[in-house]
């Protein structure tokens, strides 16, 4: 059986196993695939910053990690979005592991009140498993870039030719640094970052652009500097006004890859070959600080013709498409529910009374703000029937219902059902009868499978009798079964 849970990145052995699964899924079948370093990612997960939260989530079988997911969300802006990256090594694909990780992501996003999912996929050829999986989930491609590389050390003959043809830089001065930005350039550098965020093509991706301040720049650079050496060259006019910049990252823990990140020339300063001069000077910095890195990576939008030409002149070649994808979900209320079975395989159900008539459902209910599925299941069982939930109950079913009337203020519900085996006990929760009735709960009953199959009563989920029959005959599913209404 596959189970999905968040891992503790401070558990170094578990983190290493999770990272190995993530890396194996990322690099499979790709040339010069770029993967965040083990130490850099571990530090980021163990030391969360004030702007973004990153969670490491694993898919487990018998305590072995078979698949990995990075689940990220911003804390001060873009509050409707989450970013997900799901990676499964080739030998474990087509077993539903990616689907199980996705179900976890859907529920956690609903807990956070977020409805926009974003992801990125490198596609070296068609068809490509990651692209097909994302399309199956409903993602749409909103932006496409070329992922390009040039081998290192940089071709000195090409470099000399570029210098010869670049011409004289007239009317500007260039300043370079390695590491964090010098104080005297911080305001200009922050302003250029803001301009870059507005200028860079993003297609149809949902993005809230937040201006960079000196404080934001300092906080960002302090975190980045632990894992990456930033190589920056900035252009100023002779009067001191900022005109553009280029930025590379040299990972401190990666001996194979360097990254050409931003290159920006403000619109009023274009047409002077300034971008070429910026890149040439920064390549000198790279030659000085590079150790064994074999590839320099960059990404350029297919629609960005001028930068495509610059990259071609600098010897970059495309190795794959880099696609940015987005999926908007309805606003769903997450709930944890228990399939409670006694030694005789009777199931415990609670009776809801609605204007449309009685409805029998499994114990459980909506999660409170910030509450995990495990904690919500424990609380709901204590409140409704007086039963303790196990630490790691088997996840049976995942249900997404989009329809009016299921949860006030929501477009529908997400129900995650867990198996709870129990000895006979006296049903009686912490909520009073009046409190239960305020939630439309009017009693409970133990049912046999035969009684479920024979009655015309209504159940939630509707196919509960058949679902229980399948469970008792074949045992729990390998991954949670996706249910309809």
PDB file of N, CA and C in Angstrom, residues 338 374-375 377-378 381 387-394 418-421:
ATOM      1  N   UNK A 338     -13.767   8.649   8.638  1.00  0.00           N
ATOM      2  CA  UNK A 338     -13.281   7.336   9.050  1.00  0.00           C
ATOM      3  C   UNK A 338     -14.252   6.240   8.653  1.00  0.00           C
ATOM      4  N   UNK A 374      -4.667  14.064   9.781  1.00  0.00           N
ATOM      5  CA  UNK A 374      -4.548  13.199  10.956  1.00  0.00           C
ATOM      6  C   UNK A 374      -5.187  13.858  12.179  1.00  0.00           C
ATOM      7  N   UNK A 375      -4.875  15.127  12.425  1.00  0.00           N
ATOM      8  CA  UNK A 375      -5.430  15.822  13.593  1.00  0.00           C
ATOM      9  C   UNK A 375      -6.940  16.017  13.450  1.00  0.00           C
ATOM     10  N   UNK A 377      -9.014  14.111  11.744  1.00  0.00           N
ATOM     11  CA  UNK A 377      -9.659  12.810  11.934  1.00  0.00           C
ATOM     12  C   UNK A 377      -9.763  12.477  13.418  1.00  0.00           C
ATOM     13  N   UNK A 378      -8.681  12.696  14.149  1.00  0.00           N
ATOM     14  CA  UNK A 378      -8.687  12.415  15.591  1.00  0.00           C
ATOM     15  C   UNK A 378      -9.749  13.260  16.301  1.00  0.00           C
ATOM     16  N   UNK A 381     -13.444  12.169  15.343  1.00  0.00           N
ATOM     17  CA  UNK A 381     -13.848  10.892  15.949  1.00  0.00           C
ATOM     18  C   UNK A 381     -14.100  11.053  17.448  1.00  0.00           C
ATOM     19  N   UNK A 387     -13.880   7.894  19.822  1.00  0.00           N
ATOM     20  CA  UNK A 387     -12.908   6.886  19.403  1.00  0.00           C
ATOM     21  C   UNK A 387     -11.591   7.560  19.057  1.00  0.00           C
ATOM     22  N   UNK A 388     -10.483   6.923  19.439  1.00  0.00           N
ATOM     23  CA  UNK A 388      -9.160   7.418  19.074  1.00  0.00           C
ATOM     24  C   UNK A 388      -8.782   6.927  17.682  1.00  0.00           C
ATOM     25  N   UNK A 389      -8.204   7.822  16.877  1.00  0.00           N
ATOM     26  CA  UNK A 389      -7.728   7.436  15.548  1.00  0.00           C
ATOM     27  C   UNK A 389      -6.296   6.921  15.653  1.00  0.00           C
ATOM     28  N   UNK A 390      -5.921   5.915  14.870  1.00  0.00           N
ATOM     29  CA  UNK A 390      -4.532   5.458  14.866  1.00  0.00           C
ATOM     30  C   UNK A 390      -3.620   6.520  14.272  1.00  0.00           C
ATOM     31  N   UNK A 391      -2.317   6.391  14.527  1.00  0.00           N
ATOM     32  CA  UNK A 391      -1.357   7.390  14.060  1.00  0.00           C
ATOM     33  C   UNK A 391      -1.265   7.435  12.535  1.00  0.00           C
ATOM     34  N   UNK A 392      -1.273   6.277  11.898  1.00  0.00           N
ATOM     35  CA  UNK A 392      -1.126   6.227  10.441  1.00  0.00           C
ATOM     36  C   UNK A 392      -2.206   5.331   9.829  1.00  0.00           C
ATOM     37  N   UNK A 393      -3.454   5.803   9.851  1.00  0.00           N
ATOM     38  CA  UNK A 393      -4.535   4.976   9.290  1.00  0.00           C
ATOM     39  C   UNK A 393      -4.376   4.828   7.777  1.00  0.00           C
ATOM     40  N   UNK A 394      -4.842   3.721   7.254  1.00  0.00           N
ATOM     41  CA  UNK A 394      -4.760   3.483   5.816  1.00  0.00           C
ATOM     42  C   UNK A 394      -5.742   4.396   5.082  1.00  0.00           C
ATOM     43  N   UNK A 418     -10.399   7.224   5.744  1.00  0.00           N
ATOM     44  CA  UNK A 418      -9.339   6.399   6.319  1.00  0.00           C
ATOM     45  C   UNK A 418      -9.949   5.203   7.041  1.00  0.00           C
ATOM     46  N   UNK A 419      -9.253   4.079   6.992  1.00  0.00           N
ATOM     47  CA  UNK A 419      -9.715   2.855   7.643  1.00  0.00           C
ATOM     48  C   UNK A 419      -9.318   2.877   9.119  1.00  0.00           C
ATOM     49  N   UNK A 420     -10.308   2.650   9.980  1.00  0.00           N
ATOM     50  CA  UNK A 420     -10.068   2.575  11.429  1.00  0.00           C
ATOM     51  C   UNK A 420     -10.672   1.269  11.929  1.00  0.00           C
ATOM     52  N   UNK A 421      -9.833   0.320  12.276  1.00  0.00           N
ATOM     53  CA  UNK A 421     -10.268  -0.942  12.881  1.00  0.00           C
ATOM     54  C   UNK A 421     -10.332  -0.765  14.393  1.00  0.00           C
TER      55      UNK A 421
END
